[in-house]
mmCIF file of C-alpha atoms in Angstrom:
data_model
loop_
_atom_site.group_PDB
_atom_site.id
_atom_site.type_symbol
_atom_site.label_atom_id
_atom_site.label_comp_id
_atom_site.label_asym_id
_atom_site.label_seq_id
_atom_site.Cartn_x
_atom_site.Cartn_y
_atom_site.Cartn_z
ATOM 1 C CA MET A 1392 -32.000 -39.553 -15.231
ATOM 2 C CA GLN A 1393 -35.196 -37.782 -16.354
ATOM 3 C CA LYS A 1394 -37.161 -39.363 -13.492
ATOM 4 C CA LYS A 1395 -34.563 -38.142 -11.011
ATOM 5 C CA ILE A 1396 -34.802 -34.569 -12.310
ATOM 6 C CA LYS A 1397 -38.615 -34.771 -12.136
ATOM 7 C CA PHE A 1398 -38.317 -35.925 -8.524
ATOM 8 C CA LEU A 1399 -35.961 -33.021 -7.814
ATOM 9 C CA MET A 1400 -38.444 -30.571 -9.345
ATOM 10 C CA MET A 1401 -41.216 -31.999 -7.155
ATOM 11 C CA ILE A 1402 -39.080 -31.558 -4.004
ATOM 12 C CA THR A 1403 -38.229 -28.009 -5.113
ATOM 13 C CA ILE A 1404 -41.921 -27.120 -5.459
ATOM 14 C CA ILE A 1405 -42.605 -28.574 -1.999
ATOM 15 C CA ILE A 1406 -39.734 -26.525 -0.540
ATOM 16 C CA TYR A 1407 -41.071 -23.265 -1.970
ATOM 17 C CA ILE A 1408 -44.668 -23.997 -0.935
ATOM 18 C CA ASN A 1409 -43.322 -24.720 2.552
ATOM 19 C CA ASN A 1410 -41.328 -21.469 2.514
ATOM 20 C CA PHE A 1411 -44.298 -19.344 1.414
ATOM 21 C CA ALA A 1412 -46.581 -20.974 3.995
ATOM 22 C CA PHE A 1413 -44.124 -20.511 6.873
ATOM 23 C CA ALA A 1414 -43.334 -16.895 5.967
ATOM 24 C CA TYR A 1415 -47.066 -16.109 5.822
ATOM 25 C CA ILE A 1416 -48.149 -17.900 9.013
ATOM 26 C CA ASN A 1417 -45.110 -16.860 11.054
ATOM 27 C CA GLY A 1418 -45.791 -13.262 10.024
ATOM 28 C CA TYR A 1419 -48.881 -13.004 12.213
ATOM 29 C CA LYS A 1420 -48.485 -15.926 14.614
ATOM 30 C CA THR A 1421 -45.645 -16.973 16.898
ATOM 31 C CA LEU A 1422 -45.082 -20.700 16.580
ATOM 32 C CA ILE A 1423 -44.484 -22.395 19.916
ATOM 33 C CA GLY A 1424 -44.367 -25.954 21.180
ATOM 34 C CA VAL A 1425 -44.741 -28.728 18.610
ATOM 35 C CA SER A 1426 -45.640 -26.281 15.820
ATOM 36 C CA ALA A 1427 -42.240 -24.614 16.270
ATOM 37 C CA LEU A 1428 -40.617 -27.810 14.953
ATOM 38 C CA TRP A 1429 -41.805 -26.607 11.553
ATOM 39 C CA ALA A 1430 -38.611 -24.541 11.510
ATOM 40 C CA ILE A 1431 -36.651 -27.781 11.063
ATOM 41 C CA SER A 1432 -38.482 -28.799 7.867
ATOM 42 C CA PRO A 1433 -36.159 -26.970 5.424
ATOM 43 C CA PHE A 1434 -33.158 -28.951 6.679
ATOM 44 C CA LEU A 1435 -34.922 -32.247 6.034
ATOM 45 C CA LEU A 1436 -36.188 -31.148 2.607
ATOM 46 C CA LEU A 1437 -32.796 -29.755 1.592
ATOM 47 C CA THR A 1438 -31.176 -33.024 2.628
ATOM 48 C CA ILE A 1439 -33.536 -34.921 0.317
ATOM 49 C CA ALA A 1440 -32.851 -32.462 -2.510
ATOM 50 C CA SER A 1441 -29.081 -32.821 -2.065
ATOM 51 C CA PHE A 1442 -29.060 -36.231 -3.788
ATOM 52 C CA ILE A 1443 -28.440 -34.454 -7.116
ATOM 53 C CA LEU A 1444 -25.066 -33.271 -5.777
ATOM 54 C CA ALA A 1445 -23.803 -36.848 -5.377
ATOM 55 C CA SER A 1446 -21.766 -36.819 -8.596
ATOM 56 C CA ASP A 1447 -19.058 -38.828 -6.832
ATOM 57 C CA TYR A 1448 -21.396 -41.823 -6.690
ATOM 58 C CA LYS A 1449 -23.615 -41.114 -9.700
ATOM 59 C CA LYS A 1450 -21.512 -40.114 -12.696
ATOM 60 C CA ASP A 1451 -24.528 -39.157 -14.820
ATOM 61 C CA TYR A 1452 -25.176 -36.257 -12.409
ATOM 62 C CA LEU A 1453 -22.005 -34.629 -13.749
ATOM 63 C CA ILE A 1454 -23.877 -33.412 -16.846
ATOM 64 C CA VAL A 1455 -25.899 -31.030 -14.653
ATOM 65 C CA LYS A 1456 -23.297 -30.482 -11.919
ATOM 66 C CA LYS A 1457 -23.067 -26.693 -12.346
ATOM 67 C CA GLU A 1458 -26.838 -26.222 -12.608
ATOM 68 C CA ALA A 1459 -27.425 -28.549 -9.639
ATOM 69 C CA ARG A 1460 -25.107 -26.542 -7.399
ATOM 70 C CA ILE A 1461 -26.709 -23.229 -8.345
ATOM 71 C CA SER A 1462 -30.173 -24.738 -7.860
ATOM 72 C CA PHE A 1463 -29.273 -26.006 -4.388
ATOM 73 C CA ILE A 1464 -27.795 -22.645 -3.362
ATOM 74 C CA LEU A 1465 -30.997 -20.894 -4.499
ATOM 75 C CA LYS A 1466 -33.072 -23.241 -2.349
ATOM 76 C CA VAL A 1467 -30.837 -22.595 0.660
ATOM 77 C CA LEU A 1468 -31.146 -18.812 0.176
ATOM 78 C CA SER A 1469 -34.921 -19.122 -0.125
ATOM 79 C CA CYS A 1470 -35.131 -21.104 3.126
ATOM 80 C CA ILE A 1471 -32.990 -18.516 4.922
ATOM 81 C CA VAL A 1472 -35.225 -15.670 3.697
ATOM 82 C CA ALA A 1473 -38.383 -17.564 4.696
ATOM 83 C CA PHE A 1474 -37.307 -19.035 8.033
ATOM 84 C CA TYR A 1475 -34.986 -16.416 9.471
ATOM 85 C CA ASN A 1476 -36.740 -14.745 12.409
ATOM 86 C CA TYR A 1477 -37.386 -11.316 10.922
ATOM 87 C CA LYS A 1478 -39.599 -8.900 12.897
ATOM 88 C CA PHE A 1479 -41.577 -7.396 10.013
ATOM 89 C CA GLU A 1480 -45.093 -6.034 10.385
ATOM 90 C CA ILE A 1481 -47.690 -7.639 8.135
ATOM 91 C CA GLY A 1482 -48.217 -5.474 5.060
ATOM 92 C CA SER A 1483 -45.004 -3.504 5.543
ATOM 93 C CA LEU A 1484 -42.614 -2.949 2.649
ATOM 94 C CA GLU A 1485 -40.076 -5.332 4.192
ATOM 95 C CA TYR A 1486 -42.789 -7.987 4.622
ATOM 96 C CA ILE A 1487 -43.770 -7.714 0.948
ATOM 97 C CA VAL A 1488 -40.145 -7.698 -0.251
ATOM 98 C CA ARG A 1489 -39.602 -10.953 1.642
ATOM 99 C CA PHE A 1490 -42.272 -12.685 -0.455
ATOM 100 C CA VAL A 1491 -41.047 -11.046 -3.660
ATOM 101 C CA ILE A 1492 -37.524 -12.396 -3.060
ATOM 102 C CA ILE A 1493 -38.856 -15.914 -2.422
ATOM 103 C CA ALA A 1494 -41.004 -15.694 -5.576
ATOM 104 C CA ILE A 1495 -38.053 -14.550 -7.709
ATOM 105 C CA LEU A 1496 -35.854 -17.346 -6.356
ATOM 106 C CA CYS A 1497 -38.665 -19.824 -7.038
ATOM 107 C CA ILE A 1498 -39.042 -18.728 -10.673
ATOM 108 C CA ILE A 1499 -35.286 -18.879 -11.289
ATOM 109 C CA ASN A 1500 -35.062 -22.263 -9.559
ATOM 110 C CA VAL A 1501 -37.909 -23.854 -11.514
ATOM 111 C CA ASN A 1502 -36.566 -22.561 -14.835
ATOM 112 C CA LEU A 1503 -33.072 -23.783 -13.993
ATOM 113 C CA GLU A 1504 -34.309 -27.270 -13.144
ATOM 114 C CA TYR A 1505 -36.424 -27.354 -16.299
ATOM 115 C CA LYS A 1506 -33.174 -26.651 -18.160
ATOM 116 C CA MET A 1507 -31.625 -29.584 -16.275
ATOM 117 C CA TYR A 1508 -34.546 -31.759 -17.380
ATOM 118 C CA ARG A 1509 -33.997 -30.818 -21.031
ATOM 119 C CA ILE A 1510 -30.286 -31.640 -20.691
ATOM 120 C CA ALA A 1511 -31.154 -35.007 -19.144
ATOM 121 C CA LYS A 1512 -33.642 -35.704 -21.928
ATOM 122 C CA LYS A 1513 -30.892 -35.426 -24.548
ATOM 123 C CA TYR A 1514 -28.349 -37.329 -22.477
ATOM 124 C CA ILE A 1515 -27.269 -40.806 -23.619
ATOM 125 C CA PRO A 1516 -25.239 -42.556 -20.893
ATOM 126 C CA LYS A 1517 -22.011 -44.284 -21.866
ATOM 127 C CA LEU A 1518 -21.631 -47.967 -21.119
ATOM 128 C CA ASP A 1519 -18.707 -47.426 -18.748
ATOM 129 C CA GLU A 1520 -20.794 -44.943 -16.725
ATOM 130 C CA GLU A 1521 -23.359 -47.660 -16.033
ATOM 131 C CA GLU A 1522 -20.803 -50.111 -14.661
ATOM 132 C CA VAL A 1523 -21.477 -51.085 -11.055
ATOM 133 C CA LYS A 1524 -18.760 -51.970 -8.570
ATOM 134 C CA PRO A 1525 -18.547 -55.782 -8.374
ATOM 135 C CA VAL A 1526 -20.634 -57.264 -5.573
ATOM 136 C CA SER A 1527 -18.913 -59.922 -3.495
ATOM 137 C CA GLU A 1528 -20.663 -62.961 -2.078
ATOM 138 C CA LYS A 1529 -20.143 -61.599 1.438
ATOM 139 C CA GLU A 1530 -21.933 -58.391 0.471
ATOM 140 C CA LYS A 1531 -24.885 -60.375 -0.830
ATOM 141 C CA TRP A 1532 -25.165 -62.209 2.479
ATOM 142 C CA ASN A 1533 -24.806 -58.891 4.320
ATOM 143 C CA ILE A 1534 -27.842 -57.311 2.601
ATOM 144 C CA LYS A 1535 -29.904 -57.571 5.804
ATOM 145 C CA ASN A 1536 -27.304 -55.568 7.729
ATOM 146 C CA TYR A 1537 -27.098 -53.080 4.842
ATOM 147 C CA GLY A 1538 -30.820 -52.429 5.209
ATOM 148 C CA ARG A 1539 -30.511 -52.015 8.964
ATOM 149 C CA ALA A 1540 -27.561 -49.657 8.518
ATOM 150 C CA ALA A 1541 -29.483 -47.511 6.018
ATOM 151 C CA THR A 1542 -32.461 -47.321 8.404
ATOM 152 C CA LEU A 1543 -30.210 -46.372 11.325
ATOM 153 C CA GLY A 1544 -28.594 -43.676 9.187
ATOM 154 C CA VAL A 1545 -31.885 -42.011 8.280
ATOM 155 C CA GLY A 1546 -33.382 -42.428 11.756
ATOM 156 C CA SER A 1547 -30.334 -41.084 13.575
ATOM 157 C CA PHE A 1548 -30.124 -38.056 11.274
ATOM 158 C CA ILE A 1549 -33.772 -37.116 11.850
ATOM 159 C CA LEU A 1550 -33.280 -37.667 15.592
ATOM 160 C CA VAL A 1551 -30.205 -35.445 15.888
ATOM 161 C CA VAL A 1552 -31.699 -32.642 13.781
ATOM 162 C CA THR A 1553 -35.023 -32.514 15.622
ATOM 163 C CA GLY A 1554 -33.829 -33.264 19.138
ATOM 164 C CA GLY A 1555 -30.068 -32.774 19.272
ATOM 165 C CA MET A 1556 -28.785 -29.926 17.144
ATOM 166 C CA ASN A 1557 -31.990 -28.023 17.931
ATOM 167 C CA ILE A 1558 -30.847 -27.571 21.538
ATOM 168 C CA VAL A 1559 -30.687 -23.759 21.239
ATOM 169 C CA PHE A 1560 -34.436 -23.521 20.676
ATOM 170 C CA ILE A 1561 -35.404 -26.372 23.006
ATOM 171 C CA ALA A 1562 -33.292 -25.016 25.889
ATOM 172 C CA GLN A 1563 -35.202 -21.720 25.646
ATOM 173 C CA MET A 1564 -38.315 -23.584 26.838
ATOM 174 C CA SER A 1565 -36.423 -25.156 29.755
ATOM 175 C CA ARG A 1566 -32.769 -25.748 30.588
ATOM 176 C CA TYR A 1567 -33.715 -29.272 31.668
ATOM 177 C CA TYR A 1568 -34.913 -29.967 28.115
ATOM 178 C CA GLY A 1569 -31.399 -29.090 27.011
ATOM 179 C CA LEU A 1570 -30.104 -32.044 29.049
ATOM 180 C CA ILE A 1571 -32.512 -34.273 27.134
ATOM 181 C CA CYS A 1572 -30.951 -32.988 23.901
ATOM 182 C CA ILE A 1573 -27.531 -34.070 25.171
ATOM 183 C CA CYS A 1574 -28.899 -37.569 25.839
ATOM 184 C CA ILE A 1575 -30.415 -37.624 22.347
ATOM 185 C CA PHE A 1576 -27.042 -36.721 20.836
ATOM 186 C CA ILE A 1577 -25.413 -39.614 22.716
ATOM 187 C CA VAL A 1578 -28.094 -41.944 21.306
ATOM 188 C CA PHE A 1579 -27.327 -40.522 17.852
ATOM 189 C CA LEU A 1580 -23.640 -41.413 18.273
ATOM 190 C CA LYS A 1581 -24.534 -44.958 19.386
ATOM 191 C CA MET A 1582 -26.846 -45.412 16.388
ATOM 192 C CA ASN A 1583 -24.098 -44.229 14.052
ATOM 193 C CA TYR A 1584 -21.587 -46.604 15.612
ATOM 194 C CA ASP A 1585 -23.983 -49.522 15.106
ATOM 195 C CA LYS A 1586 -24.650 -48.338 11.550
ATOM 196 C CA ASN A 1587 -20.985 -48.441 10.586
ATOM 197 C CA MET A 1588 -20.383 -51.780 12.304
ATOM 198 C CA LEU A 1589 -23.292 -53.293 10.348
ATOM 199 C CA PHE A 1590 -22.221 -51.885 6.991
ATOM 200 C CA TYR A 1591 -18.434 -52.230 6.975
ATOM 201 C CA GLN A 1592 -17.074 -55.779 6.963
ATOM 202 C CA ASP A 1593 -13.679 -54.349 7.905
ATOM 203 C CA LYS A 1594 -14.453 -53.173 11.449
ATOM 204 C CA VAL A 1595 -11.265 -51.083 11.633
ATOM 205 C CA ILE A 1596 -12.441 -49.004 8.662
ATOM 206 C CA GLY A 1597 -15.933 -48.813 10.159
ATOM 207 C CA LYS A 1598 -14.591 -47.463 13.461
ATOM 208 C CA ARG A 1599 -12.341 -44.967 11.686
ATOM 209 C CA ILE A 1600 -15.237 -43.570 9.638
ATOM 210 C CA PHE A 1601 -17.445 -43.468 12.747
ATOM 211 C CA LEU A 1602 -14.800 -41.499 14.677
ATOM 212 C CA LYS A 1603 -14.394 -39.035 11.809
ATOM 213 C CA ASP A 1604 -18.155 -38.464 11.465
ATOM 214 C CA ALA A 1605 -18.605 -38.298 15.252
ATOM 215 C CA PHE A 1606 -15.788 -35.756 15.598
ATOM 216 C CA TYR A 1607 -17.378 -33.269 13.186
ATOM 217 C CA ALA A 1608 -20.889 -33.875 14.548
ATOM 218 C CA SER A 1609 -19.605 -33.263 18.089
ATOM 219 C CA LEU A 1610 -18.024 -29.969 17.025
ATOM 220 C CA GLY A 1611 -21.367 -28.788 15.635
ATOM 221 C CA PHE A 1612 -23.276 -29.987 18.687
ATOM 222 C CA GLY A 1613 -20.697 -28.454 21.023
ATOM 223 C CA TYR A 1614 -21.147 -25.089 19.319
ATOM 224 C CA ASN A 1615 -24.937 -25.323 19.729
ATOM 225 C CA CYS A 1616 -24.534 -26.263 23.406
ATOM 226 C CA ALA A 1617 -22.255 -23.263 23.946
ATOM 227 C CA VAL A 1618 -24.895 -20.974 22.438
ATOM 228 C CA ALA A 1619 -27.785 -22.667 24.283
ATOM 229 C CA PHE A 1620 -26.139 -22.408 27.719
ATOM 230 C CA ASN A 1621 -24.756 -18.891 27.100
ATOM 231 C CA PHE A 1622 -21.084 -19.869 27.010
ATOM 232 C CA ILE A 1623 -21.154 -17.938 23.747
ATOM 233 C CA SER A 1624 -23.034 -14.688 24.262
ATOM 234 C CA GLY A 1625 -24.921 -14.275 21.039
ATOM 235 C CA ASN A 1626 -27.487 -12.024 19.463
ATOM 236 C CA ASP A 1627 -30.570 -13.151 17.534
ATOM 237 C CA PHE A 1628 -28.495 -13.863 14.436
ATOM 238 C CA ILE A 1629 -26.194 -16.313 16.248
ATOM 239 C CA GLU A 1630 -29.128 -18.067 17.924
ATOM 240 C CA ASN A 1631 -31.131 -18.327 14.699
ATOM 241 C CA THR A 1632 -28.207 -19.658 12.674
ATOM 242 C CA ALA A 1633 -26.823 -22.075 15.298
ATOM 243 C CA LEU A 1634 -28.874 -24.970 13.930
ATOM 244 C CA ILE A 1635 -27.632 -24.245 10.399
ATOM 245 C CA VAL A 1636 -24.039 -24.374 11.646
ATOM 246 C CA GLY A 1637 -24.755 -27.665 13.403
ATOM 247 C CA ILE A 1638 -26.277 -29.200 10.265
ATOM 248 C CA CYS A 1639 -23.195 -28.190 8.264
ATOM 249 C CA PHE A 1640 -21.034 -30.224 10.653
ATOM 250 C CA LEU A 1641 -23.252 -33.244 9.924
ATOM 251 C CA TYR A 1642 -22.134 -33.257 6.284
ATOM 252 C CA PRO A 1643 -19.646 -36.164 6.750
ATOM 253 C CA THR A 1644 -22.461 -38.179 8.345
ATOM 254 C CA ILE A 1645 -24.753 -37.349 5.421
ATOM 255 C CA VAL A 1646 -22.073 -38.521 2.963
ATOM 256 C CA THR A 1647 -21.691 -41.824 4.846
ATOM 257 C CA ASN A 1648 -25.466 -42.334 4.948
ATOM 258 C CA ARG A 1649 -25.706 -41.692 1.212
ATOM 259 C CA LYS A 1650 -22.901 -44.155 0.508
ATOM 260 C CA ILE A 1651 -24.634 -46.859 2.568
ATOM 261 C CA ALA A 1652 -28.017 -46.281 0.919
ATOM 262 C CA LEU A 1653 -26.568 -46.347 -2.604
ATOM 263 C CA ARG A 1654 -24.557 -49.510 -1.975
ATOM 264 C CA GLN A 1655 -27.557 -51.237 -0.410
ATOM 265 C CA ARG A 1656 -29.561 -50.390 -3.513
ATOM 266 C CA GLU A 1657 -26.825 -51.686 -5.840
ATOM 267 C CA VAL A 1658 -26.528 -55.001 -3.990
ATOM 268 C CA SER A 1659 -30.324 -55.389 -3.956
ATOM 269 C CA LYS A 1660 -30.393 -54.952 -7.733
ATOM 270 C CA VAL A 1661 -27.766 -57.668 -8.174
ATOM 271 C CA ILE A 1662 -29.506 -60.317 -6.053
ATOM 272 C CA ARG A 1663 -33.011 -59.323 -7.284
ATOM 273 C CA ASP A 1664 -35.220 -62.448 -7.188
ATOM 274 C CA ASN A 1665 -32.916 -64.101 -4.641
ATOM 275 C CA PHE A 1666 -33.397 -61.310 -2.116
ATOM 276 C CA GLU A 1667 -35.381 -63.448 0.357
ATOM 277 C CA TYR A 1668 -32.800 -66.234 0.133
ATOM 278 C CA TYR A 1669 -29.895 -63.914 0.957
ATOM 279 C CA TYR A 1670 -31.960 -62.085 3.588
ATOM 280 C CA ASN A 1671 -32.533 -65.300 5.574
ATOM 281 C CA ASP A 1672 -29.778 -65.714 8.176
ATOM 282 C CA GLU A 1673 -30.386 -69.466 8.326
ATOM 283 C CA ASN A 1674 -28.918 -69.786 4.818
ATOM 284 C CA ASN A 1675 -25.908 -67.578 5.565
ATOM 285 C CA PRO A 1676 -22.663 -69.624 5.333
ATOM 286 C CA TYR A 1677 -20.679 -66.790 6.953
ATOM 287 C CA LYS A 1678 -22.497 -67.104 10.279
#
């Protein structure tokens, strides 16, 4: 638990360094082209930091549940302050206040997570909290597909955030690029379908979860398309927050990806030294 809190603190420091750097550089330079993709970085970093919120899969996280939620909200607020497209002159009062707010949030965040570390240091897990869901023989032989599913989950998420949900910004460069974003989103859906078919032995359940995740992701992407192609006439605020709205609709997909990654890790721990044996399809009696 202590190592996990230390990892969280490291990610938090990276997030705030990233926020300070972006706010400073974007204050005197307009980021275009590849450099403009920097604006996506907080979503990826916040996704990594969200592991501490997974108290439904990791019961020991419950001891810092309240602090973890507050900490995550502070990071989100900091990213909004740093990455929202304000038009402040360098050296102006508003420009300075922006950095002061980020600094205050950083100090509160670091102190809060240090408190979480002290709580974790005193924490003694109960035996029943360390119990792992029994691993069936079929799951052991499916470890190769679990790994592929986890990789597809991470890859598809990065793909849809950088090239799909970001259609509002990309379409500003060229409407034709917006069509590429639509193709990328279709690829994302295909990758997620394959992911669920690889992970779930019950294909009916796998399809049902895919349809649920795809439905919410499509709502978020549809909203971004409407903004990008002016079906929704929006001001700067709507355009700058469209990606955030889209990411929120990816939450069910994030939950599924987390579930797959955690289960893959649990099964790997069970088979341990026999990993290569179970990974080899030639030994698989179920094929």
